[in-house]
Amino acid sequence: MTLNDLHNGDSATITRIRGKGAFRRRLTEMGFVHGKRVTVLKSAPLKDPVEYRIMDSNVSLRRSEASLVEVAPDEDFQQNMRGEAGTSMDEIQSPPAVHAPGKIIEVALVGNPNCGKTTLFNRVSHSREHVGNYSGVTVDSKVAQFSHRGYTFRITDLPGTYSLSDYSMEERFVREHIMHRKPDVVVNVVDANNLERNLYLTSQLLDMDITVVLALNMYDDLLERNDKLDMDLLGKLLGVRVVPTISHRGKGIYRLLNHVIRVFEGRDPHIRHVHINYGEEIEQSIVRIQELIGQTPLLYNQYSSRFLSLRLLEQDDSCAHLISGADNFIEIQGAAREEIQRISSLFKEEPDALVTDARYGFIAGALKETMKKSGKDPGFSRSHRIDRILTHKYLGLPLFLGFLWLMFHTTFTLGAYPMGWIENGVALLGDLLKAHMAEGIFRDMLVDGVIGGVGGVIVFLPNILILFFFISLMEDTGYMARTAFIMDKVMHLFGLHGKSFIPLIMGFGCNVPAIMATRTLENKNDRILTMLIIPFMSCSARLPVYVLIAGAIFKENAGNMIFLLYIVGVLFSMLMSILFKKVLFKNREAPFVMELPVYRNPGIKLIMRHMWHKGAHYLKKMGGVILIASVVIWVLGYFPRKVEFSRDYQTLMTLEKRKAEELESQGRVLEVNATLGGLAILEREMEAERQEHSFIGLLGKSIEPVIKPLGFDWKMGISLLTGFAAKEIVVSTMGVLYQAGDQALEGENSSLQNRIQEEVYTSGPRAGEAVFTKLSGFSFLIFVLFYLPCVAVIAAVGRESGSWKWAGFVLFYTTAIAWVASYAVYQLGSLLQLG
């Protein structure tokens, strides 16, 4: 019987894990080992994957992977003991090396995803690194430096990892950092809710023969359950110091730092080298390989020979590469191969599975001696009750889609109020500068360039903050991880991994961290495939363009139009993934193994802080790239000043002014207003003709043949062109070109949306017609949705994929798709007379 044969609520005991390679190793590291009890919780809304409860953790597997796990009913199971392997330890009696007191302590933070490691890092360093209740938030190391009790702590927050094997980029990164950087103290942060699973990583750190301090995080959850843990005894059994912490409240932090100092100075009696006993046969193999490694002082002095021997027995290719420089490399490799064959033949099992079983046996023995459980599990029961609704087989998917609709609709409707206030403030500032500054180039640059450009973008800050609020809410509560569980079956249909959905959702905030988050995908092809389609996720930088155009053209239905654009982007990314999977990435899919953390209440303060942290990045752009781009656009549009107009505008405007004065003296108010309106039209026509002869106008006219079939004029084309630096610049460019906020040109609201509504062609066969119709506006939005991402995204793709050819490919294919899609929309709409 396999795990896939069980139904919801059924429990069984694992008897065997079939299959080979990295996936089998990952399964065992996640707790699916011989003799462990597993319970089926529920299936995803689309029947696949399935959520299981094992070792106090919730883990989801696809049904195809669950079929590889053989189980037996609890009452029929008889554990097959393999001697006493994994139930005892062999202690090296020599005391730990004593460090001479120094001024700098190098500390590495290591722990499982969702253990609170980055929260602890933020507390000790007063940093503002992002914290999310799902795997893969920390996709790179973060370094902070601070002082405590006369020491300078240089602390590195390493990516969350379940083990130190060779399954993912995070695991390799953490292991290499410890082996090559050799931190003075490794602080291993463990989740008190999942001790058995978290201590697996601890057991590997012990094998590395390094100095470890165990931070027992989320200790308040353990107290709430009334569980009893003898931390002193656990520390003695592991040979480490155990310090309880509650990082999100800042409790136990300074005690932890004080113990790090004691350990660093060699004054902690708990610190000693402990070796896990893997059984007589495996220990014999370890010793044989260790002796060969010891013949190369360069290896023996730099790395733990026991750890290298174990990794070679577990067939870790990267460790094999590490020792490739040894003079007796061939001999070491041959001995490792012989020992693997000997152990496999003897036990009818791969050595890596035997080593994993022994580690979990050691952990189980240590916890049996030190921990007494009350049987309560409030975190699990609370999460289970919430999941009954949010991941329900019928309600789960509609609720998720409803949440997305609410997010985008609220972003537009609720954000419209503060957006209007900021818009009026920007217009008022422009009027004040015009009224109190002398005419000249400097005043024009401030009013039309800086305020018209930057002010046109900053009005969308409320919309950005609302969007980030919802994304932070998903990340911090744990719902983000559930989206991967809910959508895995759908993603599977399109050739994507379920975990790909998290970077895609993150792309709604910003594509750059979303591309970095693809590191959580173990398979390289899955990572690159996800990178290629992330640009179709409408990032927050595109949102101001959507709000601007949709609000100006579609008005009452603007919120629904924005939601439609996001959905179109998601659907198109799925279609492209099918194409890429068949053409570029013809490989087997990586298995789906993902922990589902318990739901947490992060508090409104934490969510607001994360929202503002992301919004601050948006504001920084205002004073950087957007300000510079706005001034450059203004300069290109302002010069040259000498232009030969097709009409004598100055004479015509003078006549209109005199006419208005005469009509006013006669008290003919209605005719005065009509005359002033005509004067405003002349001023705008003059400015439009002057812009057409400016440097930016000449550039726009040169690209107009390419964009005209899409329904765009030259101003729209220039706005899109400048958007390569940052998508917000599309709005700031429009603010400059359409002179938003310049009420001198007309005596009414001069917001950018009003300018867009009133923009007309001044020449040609379409003279007098509106530039932005519903058809051309929708075509423009489609182009913005699809066309090339900003330069930061291109750089991220090149860096994360390891090849700049993928960055160039993204640049080309997204723009090509944008042109074809907009062309199809506009031409088909024109044919059907939908404009």
PDB file of C-alpha atoms in Angstrom, residues 411-506:
ATOM      1  CA  THR A 411      -6.497  49.329  -5.236  1.00  0.00           C
ATOM      2  CA  PHE A 412      -8.378  51.481  -7.731  1.00  0.00           C
ATOM      3  CA  THR A 413     -11.583  52.446  -5.911  1.00  0.00           C
ATOM      4  CA  LEU A 414     -10.209  53.081  -2.411  1.00  0.00           C
ATOM      5  CA  GLY A 415      -7.011  54.595  -3.779  1.00  0.00           C
ATOM      6  CA  ALA A 416      -8.979  57.091  -5.876  1.00  0.00           C
ATOM      7  CA  TYR A 417      -9.709  59.303  -2.838  1.00  0.00           C
ATOM      8  CA  PRO A 418      -6.166  60.015  -1.605  1.00  0.00           C
ATOM      9  CA  MET A 419      -5.052  60.024  -5.233  1.00  0.00           C
ATOM     10  CA  GLY A 420      -7.378  62.981  -5.852  1.00  0.00           C
ATOM     11  CA  TRP A 421      -6.046  64.804  -2.801  1.00  0.00           C
ATOM     12  CA  ILE A 422      -2.421  64.382  -3.897  1.00  0.00           C
ATOM     13  CA  GLU A 423      -3.368  65.390  -7.449  1.00  0.00           C
ATOM     14  CA  ASN A 424      -4.900  68.654  -6.198  1.00  0.00           C
ATOM     15  CA  GLY A 425      -1.822  69.268  -4.032  1.00  0.00           C
ATOM     16  CA  VAL A 426       0.508  68.797  -7.001  1.00  0.00           C
ATOM     17  CA  ALA A 427      -1.591  71.191  -9.124  1.00  0.00           C
ATOM     18  CA  LEU A 428      -1.621  73.749  -6.297  1.00  0.00           C
ATOM     19  CA  LEU A 429       2.161  73.541  -5.970  1.00  0.00           C
ATOM     20  CA  GLY A 430       2.540  74.158  -9.701  1.00  0.00           C
ATOM     21  CA  ASP A 431       0.242  77.205  -9.489  1.00  0.00           C
ATOM     22  CA  LEU A 432       2.187  78.628  -6.518  1.00  0.00           C
ATOM     23  CA  LEU A 433       5.494  78.331  -8.344  1.00  0.00           C
ATOM     24  CA  LYS A 434       4.047  79.997 -11.450  1.00  0.00           C
ATOM     25  CA  ALA A 435       2.588  82.819  -9.389  1.00  0.00           C
ATOM     26  CA  HIS A 436       5.711  83.579  -7.349  1.00  0.00           C
ATOM     27  CA  MET A 437       8.549  82.897  -9.784  1.00  0.00           C
ATOM     28  CA  ALA A 438       9.710  85.015 -12.680  1.00  0.00           C
ATOM     29  CA  GLU A 439       9.138  83.652 -16.162  1.00  0.00           C
ATOM     30  CA  GLY A 440      12.038  81.755 -17.653  1.00  0.00           C
ATOM     31  CA  ILE A 441      13.586  78.397 -18.356  1.00  0.00           C
ATOM     32  CA  PHE A 442      14.121  77.507 -14.682  1.00  0.00           C
ATOM     33  CA  ARG A 443      10.465  78.083 -13.799  1.00  0.00           C
ATOM     34  CA  ASP A 444       9.303  76.102 -16.820  1.00  0.00           C
ATOM     35  CA  MET A 445      11.600  73.233 -15.868  1.00  0.00           C
ATOM     36  CA  LEU A 446      10.257  73.129 -12.305  1.00  0.00           C
ATOM     37  CA  VAL A 447       6.594  73.392 -13.271  1.00  0.00           C
ATOM     38  CA  ASP A 448       6.496  71.333 -16.470  1.00  0.00           C
ATOM     39  CA  GLY A 449       9.490  69.051 -15.970  1.00  0.00           C
ATOM     40  CA  VAL A 450       9.771  68.259 -12.267  1.00  0.00           C
ATOM     41  CA  ILE A 451       6.196  68.796 -11.041  1.00  0.00           C
ATOM     42  CA  GLY A 452       4.569  67.657 -14.278  1.00  0.00           C
ATOM     43  CA  GLY A 453       6.746  64.540 -14.453  1.00  0.00           C
ATOM     44  CA  VAL A 454       7.384  63.473 -10.865  1.00  0.00           C
ATOM     45  CA  GLY A 455       4.045  64.813  -9.663  1.00  0.00           C
ATOM     46  CA  GLY A 456       2.267  62.809 -12.339  1.00  0.00           C
ATOM     47  CA  VAL A 457       3.722  59.610 -10.852  1.00  0.00           C
ATOM     48  CA  ILE A 458       3.596  60.362  -7.135  1.00  0.00           C
ATOM     49  CA  VAL A 459      -0.195  60.716  -7.206  1.00  0.00           C
ATOM     50  CA  PHE A 460      -0.390  56.927  -7.606  1.00  0.00           C
ATOM     51  CA  LEU A 461       1.413  56.236  -4.314  1.00  0.00           C
ATOM     52  CA  PRO A 462      -1.870  55.345  -2.516  1.00  0.00           C
ATOM     53  CA  ASN A 463      -2.661  52.717  -5.156  1.00  0.00           C
ATOM     54  CA  ILE A 464       0.812  51.241  -4.799  1.00  0.00           C
ATOM     55  CA  LEU A 465       0.559  51.100  -1.001  1.00  0.00           C
ATOM     56  CA  ILE A 466      -2.837  49.366  -1.109  1.00  0.00           C
ATOM     57  CA  LEU A 467      -1.490  46.740  -3.525  1.00  0.00           C
ATOM     58  CA  PHE A 468       1.535  46.136  -1.286  1.00  0.00           C
ATOM     59  CA  PHE A 469      -0.732  45.869   1.753  1.00  0.00           C
ATOM     60  CA  PHE A 470      -2.581  42.923   0.228  1.00  0.00           C
ATOM     61  CA  ILE A 471       0.639  41.225  -0.930  1.00  0.00           C
ATOM     62  CA  SER A 472       2.209  41.665   2.535  1.00  0.00           C
ATOM     63  CA  LEU A 473      -0.953  40.240   4.090  1.00  0.00           C
ATOM     64  CA  MET A 474      -0.643  37.106   1.939  1.00  0.00           C
ATOM     65  CA  GLU A 475       3.054  36.704   2.692  1.00  0.00           C
ATOM     66  CA  ASP A 476       3.008  37.323   6.444  1.00  0.00           C
ATOM     67  CA  THR A 477      -0.004  35.186   7.335  1.00  0.00           C
ATOM     68  CA  GLY A 478       1.066  32.064   5.432  1.00  0.00           C
ATOM     69  CA  TYR A 479      -1.625  32.257   2.745  1.00  0.00           C
ATOM     70  CA  MET A 480       1.024  32.738   0.041  1.00  0.00           C
ATOM     71  CA  ALA A 481       2.246  29.154   0.573  1.00  0.00           C
ATOM     72  CA  ARG A 482      -1.359  27.924   0.231  1.00  0.00           C
ATOM     73  CA  THR A 483      -1.641  29.554  -3.197  1.00  0.00           C
ATOM     74  CA  ALA A 484       1.061  27.169  -4.456  1.00  0.00           C
ATOM     75  CA  PHE A 485      -0.875  24.256  -2.926  1.00  0.00           C
ATOM     76  CA  ILE A 486      -4.158  25.416  -4.502  1.00  0.00           C
ATOM     77  CA  MET A 487      -2.682  26.167  -7.916  1.00  0.00           C
ATOM     78  CA  ASP A 488      -0.231  23.267  -8.334  1.00  0.00           C
ATOM     79  CA  LYS A 489      -2.625  21.197 -10.449  1.00  0.00           C
ATOM     80  CA  VAL A 490      -3.281  24.201 -12.695  1.00  0.00           C
ATOM     81  CA  MET A 491       0.426  25.002 -12.954  1.00  0.00           C
ATOM     82  CA  HIS A 492       1.128  21.348 -13.690  1.00  0.00           C
ATOM     83  CA  LEU A 493      -1.200  21.523 -16.716  1.00  0.00           C
ATOM     84  CA  PHE A 494       0.902  24.368 -18.102  1.00  0.00           C
ATOM     85  CA  GLY A 495       4.235  22.661 -17.510  1.00  0.00           C
ATOM     86  CA  LEU A 496       5.097  24.700 -14.425  1.00  0.00           C
ATOM     87  CA  HIS A 497       5.998  23.689 -10.902  1.00  0.00           C
ATOM     88  CA  GLY A 498       3.521  24.543  -8.156  1.00  0.00           C
ATOM     89  CA  LYS A 499       6.228  26.538  -6.382  1.00  0.00           C
ATOM     90  CA  SER A 500       6.468  28.758  -9.476  1.00  0.00           C
ATOM     91  CA  PHE A 501       3.195  30.355  -8.457  1.00  0.00           C
ATOM     92  CA  ILE A 502       4.801  32.156  -5.496  1.00  0.00           C
ATOM     93  CA  PRO A 503       7.354  34.085  -7.634  1.00  0.00           C
ATOM     94  CA  LEU A 504       4.570  34.842 -10.102  1.00  0.00           C
ATOM     95  CA  ILE A 505       2.361  36.326  -7.370  1.00  0.00           C
ATOM     96  CA  MET A 506       5.362  38.240  -6.008  1.00  0.00           C
TER      97      MET A 506
END
